[in-house]
Coordinates of C-alpha atoms in Angstrom, one line a residue:
M1 CA -21.8 -11.1 11.2
N2 CA -19.0 -12.8 9.5
N3 CA -16.2 -13.7 11.6
F4 CA -13.7 -13.9 9.0
Y5 CA -12.6 -11.8 6.4
V6 CA -10.0 -12.2 3.3
I7 CA -8.9 -8.9 1.6
Y8 CA -6.1 -9.1 -1.1
G9 CA -4.8 -6.9 -3.8
T10 CA -1.8 -5.1 -4.3
D11 CA -2.5 -1.6 -2.9
K12 CA -1.2 -1.6 0.9
S13 CA -2.8 2.0 1.4
L14 CA -6.5 0.6 0.0
I15 CA -5.9 -2.5 2.1
N16 CA -5.2 -1.1 5.3
N17 CA -7.9 1.7 4.8
E18 CA -10.5 -1.4 4.3
V19 CA -8.8 -3.3 7.2
N20 CA -9.7 0.2 9.2
N21 CA -13.4 0.2 7.8
I22 CA -14.0 -3.3 9.2
T23 CA -12.4 -3.0 12.4
N24 CA -14.7 0.2 13.2
K25 CA -17.8 -1.5 11.8
L26 CA -17.1 -4.5 14.1
N27 CA -16.8 -1.6 17.1
I28 CA -14.3 -4.1 19.0
T29 CA -11.0 -2.5 21.0
D30 CA -9.1 -5.6 21.4
V31 CA -7.2 -5.7 18.2
I32 CA -4.1 -8.0 17.8
K33 CA -2.1 -7.9 14.5
Y34 CA 0.2 -11.1 13.6
S35 CA 2.6 -11.4 10.3
I36 CA 2.6 -14.9 8.9
D37 CA 6.5 -14.0 8.5
T38 CA 7.0 -14.0 12.1
S39 CA 4.3 -16.2 13.9
T40 CA 3.3 -19.9 14.1
I41 CA 0.0 -21.0 13.2
E42 CA 0.2 -22.5 16.6
D43 CA 0.4 -19.5 18.3
I44 CA -2.0 -17.7 16.3
L45 CA -4.9 -20.2 16.9
E46 CA -4.1 -20.5 20.5
D47 CA -5.1 -16.6 20.9
A48 CA -7.8 -17.1 18.3
S49 CA -9.3 -19.9 20.9
T50 CA -9.0 -17.9 24.1
I51 CA -11.0 -15.3 25.8
S52 CA -9.7 -12.0 25.4
M53 CA -8.8 -10.1 28.5
F54 CA -10.1 -6.6 27.5
S55 CA -13.5 -7.4 26.0
N56 CA -15.9 -10.0 25.1
N57 CA -15.0 -10.2 21.5
K58 CA -11.3 -9.5 19.7
I59 CA -10.0 -9.0 16.3
L60 CA -6.6 -11.0 14.9
I61 CA -5.3 -9.3 11.9
L62 CA -3.0 -11.8 9.8
D63 CA -0.7 -9.8 7.5
N64 CA 0.9 -11.0 4.6
C65 CA -0.7 -14.6 4.1
T66 CA 1.3 -15.8 1.4
F67 CA -0.1 -19.5 1.9
L68 CA -3.1 -18.1 -0.2
T69 CA -1.0 -17.7 -3.3
S70 CA 0.6 -20.1 -5.6
G71 CA 4.4 -21.3 -4.7
H72 CA 3.9 -20.6 -1.1
N73 CA 3.0 -22.8 1.9
I74 CA 3.5 -23.0 5.3
E75 CA 3.8 -25.5 8.3
N76 CA 0.7 -27.1 9.8
I77 CA -1.9 -25.3 7.5
S78 CA -4.2 -28.1 8.4
L79 CA -4.5 -26.8 12.0
L80 CA -6.1 -23.7 10.4
E81 CA -8.4 -25.6 8.3
K82 CA -9.6 -27.6 11.2
Y83 CA -10.0 -24.4 13.2
L84 CA -12.3 -22.6 10.6
N85 CA -14.5 -25.8 10.9
N86 CA -15.0 -25.2 14.7
Y87 CA -14.0 -21.6 15.5
N88 CA -14.3 -19.2 18.5
K89 CA -17.1 -17.2 17.9
N90 CA -15.7 -14.1 19.9
T91 CA -12.8 -14.1 17.5
Y92 CA -12.5 -12.2 14.3
I93 CA -10.1 -13.1 12.0
I94 CA -8.8 -10.8 8.9
F95 CA -6.6 -12.5 6.7
I96 CA -4.8 -10.2 4.5
S97 CA -2.5 -11.3 1.1
Y98 CA -0.4 -8.8 -1.2
T99 CA -1.4 -10.6 -4.2
E100 CA -3.4 -9.7 -7.4
K101 CA -5.3 -13.4 -7.3
L102 CA -5.9 -16.0 -4.6
D103 CA -4.5 -19.7 -5.6
S104 CA -8.2 -21.5 -5.8
R105 CA -6.1 -24.9 -6.3
K106 CA -5.6 -24.8 -2.8
K107 CA -7.7 -26.5 -0.3
I108 CA -7.0 -23.4 2.5
V109 CA -8.1 -21.1 0.0
N110 CA -11.3 -22.9 -1.1
T111 CA -12.0 -23.7 2.7
L112 CA -11.6 -20.2 3.6
T113 CA -13.3 -18.4 1.1
K114 CA -16.6 -20.6 1.8
V115 CA -16.6 -19.3 5.6
S116 CA -15.1 -15.7 4.6
K117 CA -16.6 -12.4 3.4
V118 CA -13.9 -12.2 0.6
I119 CA -12.7 -8.2 -0.4
E120 CA -10.7 -8.0 -3.5
I121 CA -9.0 -4.4 -3.6
K122 CA -8.4 -3.2 -6.8
K123 CA -5.6 -0.8 -7.4
G124 CA -6.8 2.5 -8.6
D125 CA -10.2 2.0 -8.4
K126 CA -11.5 5.3 -8.8
N127 CA -15.1 4.6 -7.9
Y128 CA -13.7 3.1 -4.3
L129 CA -11.4 6.2 -4.0
K130 CA -14.2 8.5 -4.7
S131 CA -16.3 6.8 -2.2
Y132 CA -13.5 7.1 0.4
I133 CA -13.1 11.0 -0.5
N134 CA -17.0 11.4 -0.1
K135 CA -17.1 9.9 3.0
I136 CA -14.6 12.0 4.7
L137 CA -16.4 15.1 3.2
K138 CA -19.6 14.0 4.4
E139 CA -18.6 13.2 7.9
K140 CA -16.8 16.6 7.9
N141 CA -20.0 18.2 6.3
Y142 CA -17.6 19.6 3.4
T143 CA -18.5 19.7 -0.2
I144 CA -16.3 19.5 -3.5
E145 CA -16.5 21.1 -6.7
S146 CA -14.8 18.1 -8.5
I147 CA -13.7 14.8 -7.1
D148 CA -12.5 14.0 -10.7
Y149 CA -10.2 17.2 -11.0
F150 CA -8.9 16.7 -7.4
L151 CA -8.0 13.1 -8.3
S152 CA -6.2 14.5 -11.2
K153 CA -3.8 16.3 -9.3
T154 CA -3.1 13.9 -6.7
G155 CA -3.4 10.3 -8.7
S156 CA -4.7 7.4 -6.9
N157 CA -2.1 6.6 -4.0
L158 CA -4.6 6.5 -1.0
D159 CA -2.1 8.4 1.6
N160 CA -1.1 11.1 -0.9
I161 CA -5.0 11.6 -1.3
K162 CA -5.4 11.6 2.5
N163 CA -2.6 14.2 2.8
E164 CA -3.9 16.7 0.3
L165 CA -7.6 16.3 1.4
D166 CA -6.4 17.4 5.1
K167 CA -4.9 20.3 3.7
L168 CA -8.0 21.4 1.9
I169 CA -9.9 20.8 4.7
I170 CA -7.6 23.0 7.2
Y171 CA -7.4 25.7 4.5
E172 CA -11.3 25.8 3.9
D173 CA -12.5 25.5 7.1
K174 CA -14.7 28.7 7.1
T175 CA -16.9 28.0 3.8
K176 CA -16.7 24.0 4.1
N177 CA -16.8 24.1 0.2
I178 CA -13.5 22.8 -1.9
T179 CA -13.6 24.8 -5.3
N180 CA -11.1 23.6 -8.2
K181 CA -9.5 27.3 -7.6
D182 CA -8.5 25.8 -4.0
I183 CA -7.2 22.6 -5.4
D184 CA -5.0 24.5 -7.9
E185 CA -3.5 26.4 -4.8
I186 CA -3.0 24.1 -2.3
V187 CA -2.8 20.6 -3.9
L188 CA 0.8 19.9 -5.0
T189 CA 0.8 18.1 -8.6
I190 CA 3.5 15.5 -8.3
M191 CA 5.6 15.5 -11.4
E192 CA 6.2 11.9 -12.7
D193 CA 9.9 13.0 -14.2
E194 CA 10.3 14.9 -10.7
I195 CA 10.3 11.3 -8.8
Y196 CA 12.1 9.5 -11.8
T197 CA 15.0 12.4 -11.3
L198 CA 15.1 11.6 -7.6
T199 CA 15.2 7.4 -8.2
D200 CA 17.6 8.1 -10.6
S201 CA 20.1 10.0 -8.4
I202 CA 19.3 7.3 -5.9
I203 CA 20.4 4.5 -8.1
E204 CA 23.5 6.4 -9.4
H205 CA 24.3 6.8 -5.5
N206 CA 24.4 10.6 -5.9
V207 CA 23.6 11.1 -2.5
E208 CA 24.0 15.1 -2.6
K209 CA 22.1 15.3 -5.2
S210 CA 19.4 13.2 -3.7
L211 CA 19.0 14.8 -0.3
S212 CA 18.8 18.0 -2.1
L213 CA 16.0 16.7 -4.2
M214 CA 14.4 15.1 -1.1
N215 CA 14.3 18.5 0.9
E216 CA 12.6 20.4 -2.3
F217 CA 10.0 17.9 -1.9
I218 CA 9.6 18.4 1.8
N219 CA 9.6 21.9 1.4
K220 CA 6.9 21.7 -0.9
S221 CA 4.7 20.0 1.7
V222 CA 5.4 16.4 0.6
D223 CA 5.1 14.3 3.8
E224 CA 8.0 11.9 4.2
I225 CA 5.6 8.9 4.0
S226 CA 4.2 9.9 1.0
L227 CA 7.7 10.5 -0.7
I228 CA 8.7 6.9 0.4
I229 CA 5.5 5.5 -1.1
M230 CA 5.9 7.6 -4.4
I231 CA 9.6 6.1 -4.5
S232 CA 8.5 2.7 -3.8
N233 CA 6.0 3.0 -6.5
Q234 CA 8.6 4.1 -9.0
F235 CA 11.1 1.2 -8.2
R236 CA 8.0 -1.2 -8.3
F237 CA 7.1 0.1 -11.9
M238 CA 10.9 0.0 -12.9
F239 CA 11.3 -3.6 -11.7
Q240 CA 7.8 -4.9 -13.3
V241 CA 9.3 -3.2 -16.7
K242 CA 12.7 -4.5 -16.3
R243 CA 11.4 -8.2 -15.6
L244 CA 9.3 -8.2 -18.6
L245 CA 11.7 -6.9 -20.9
N246 CA 13.9 -9.7 -19.9
K247 CA 11.2 -12.0 -20.6
G248 CA 10.9 -10.6 -24.2
K249 CA 7.8 -8.2 -24.1
N250 CA 7.8 -5.1 -26.1
T251 CA 6.6 -1.8 -25.1
N252 CA 2.9 -2.2 -26.3
E253 CA 2.6 -5.4 -24.4
I254 CA 4.1 -4.0 -21.2
A255 CA 1.9 -1.2 -21.5
K256 CA -1.0 -3.5 -21.6
I257 CA 0.0 -6.2 -19.1
L258 CA 0.8 -3.4 -16.6
E259 CA -2.4 -1.1 -17.3
S260 CA -0.1 1.8 -18.1
N261 CA 0.8 4.3 -20.7
P262 CA 2.8 3.1 -23.6
Y263 CA 4.8 6.5 -23.1
R264 CA 5.6 6.1 -19.5
V265 CA 6.9 2.5 -20.2
K266 CA 9.0 3.7 -22.8
F267 CA 10.3 6.5 -21.2
T268 CA 11.3 3.9 -18.1
E269 CA 12.8 1.6 -20.8
K270 CA 15.6 4.1 -21.7
K271 CA 16.6 4.2 -18.0
L272 CA 16.7 0.5 -17.2
Y273 CA 19.8 -0.8 -19.5
Y274 CA 22.1 -0.7 -16.6
Y275 CA 20.0 -1.6 -13.8
T276 CA 19.6 -5.3 -12.7
E277 CA 16.4 -6.9 -11.4
E278 CA 18.1 -7.5 -8.4
T279 CA 19.3 -3.9 -7.8
L280 CA 15.6 -2.9 -8.4
I281 CA 14.3 -5.5 -5.7
N282 CA 16.9 -5.2 -3.2
Y283 CA 15.6 -1.2 -3.2
L284 CA 12.3 -2.3 -2.6
K285 CA 13.0 -4.6 0.0
T286 CA 14.9 -1.9 2.2
L287 CA 11.9 0.6 1.4
A288 CA 9.5 -2.0 2.9
K289 CA 11.3 -2.6 5.8
M290 CA 11.8 1.0 6.3
D291 CA 8.2 1.8 6.3
R292 CA 7.7 -0.9 8.4
E293 CA 10.2 0.6 11.1
I294 CA 8.6 3.7 10.9
K295 CA 5.1 2.7 11.5
L296 CA 6.3 0.5 14.3
G297 CA 7.6 4.0 15.8
N298 CA 11.3 2.5 15.7
I299 CA 12.6 5.4 13.5
N300 CA 11.8 9.0 12.6
K301 CA 10.5 9.3 9.3
R302 CA 12.8 12.0 8.3
L303 CA 15.9 10.2 9.5
A304 CA 14.6 7.2 7.7
L305 CA 14.4 8.8 4.3
E306 CA 17.8 10.2 4.9
M307 CA 19.6 7.1 5.9
F308 CA 17.9 5.2 2.9
I309 CA 19.5 7.4 0.5
I310 CA 23.0 7.5 2.3
N311 CA 23.1 3.7 2.3
S312 CA 22.0 3.4 -1.2
K313 CA 25.5 3.7 -2.3
N314 CA 26.4 0.5 -0.8
E315 CA 23.5 -1.2 -2.9

């Protein structure tokens, strides 16, 4: 069994799901999470080298391992290379990097990939999503008429998929057979232009309209976390399009690079004339920080979303 895992990709919800799969498979209760942003290599390796106080084995999750990508380095990386050659066999380490590609030119990347199970998470991988859905349905002894039809309603965001699947499972708790009719009645289809309207009103600092639209989504049973994710995805796409436009790319080139429909790109371009890259990236940073605070239990998710909208006028 591997003591090291490297997981990389850009879809955080899919990455989190893969991390959960690994920790469940290892069946170790002592799990400690570190962030490379706030922890030193020395502290992490000291923990990795010591015996767990609660069980025979432990898992360390190293989040945001930017040192595996180009243009990012951290101090004392040689200490990690040394540890990989003589590691504590009772400690399992999961390295997470939010990137499309690891930098194979780096010594640490080559060393780590030789001793690790490397898992690439491809965004929107339909086979992965189908496998995820089938696993949940099998565990609960449910069947579904068409996974493809279900995914056409939910999109590829894992959190949204899980929320809608949970609702269907509760709805069909007697027959345990989810039909396309059930999907039509229960699953909320999120229209892209509705999210555009909300993000537009946020950027335009129209707090009253933004809060009203937010409440409309919530009244339609859209969870605040799912809404935050959808807003983040929209801002991220806008930022990507804006950056590529500034690099002189045309609509078709951008659509090919982002693997998106040219119509969506063209629709987005019309809205980006007055928005700078800096404005869009600031929104993304704020949303990421907010998501982290919610997951840490430091703030209520509804309050967090409301405060984000109210404070957006200061961006």
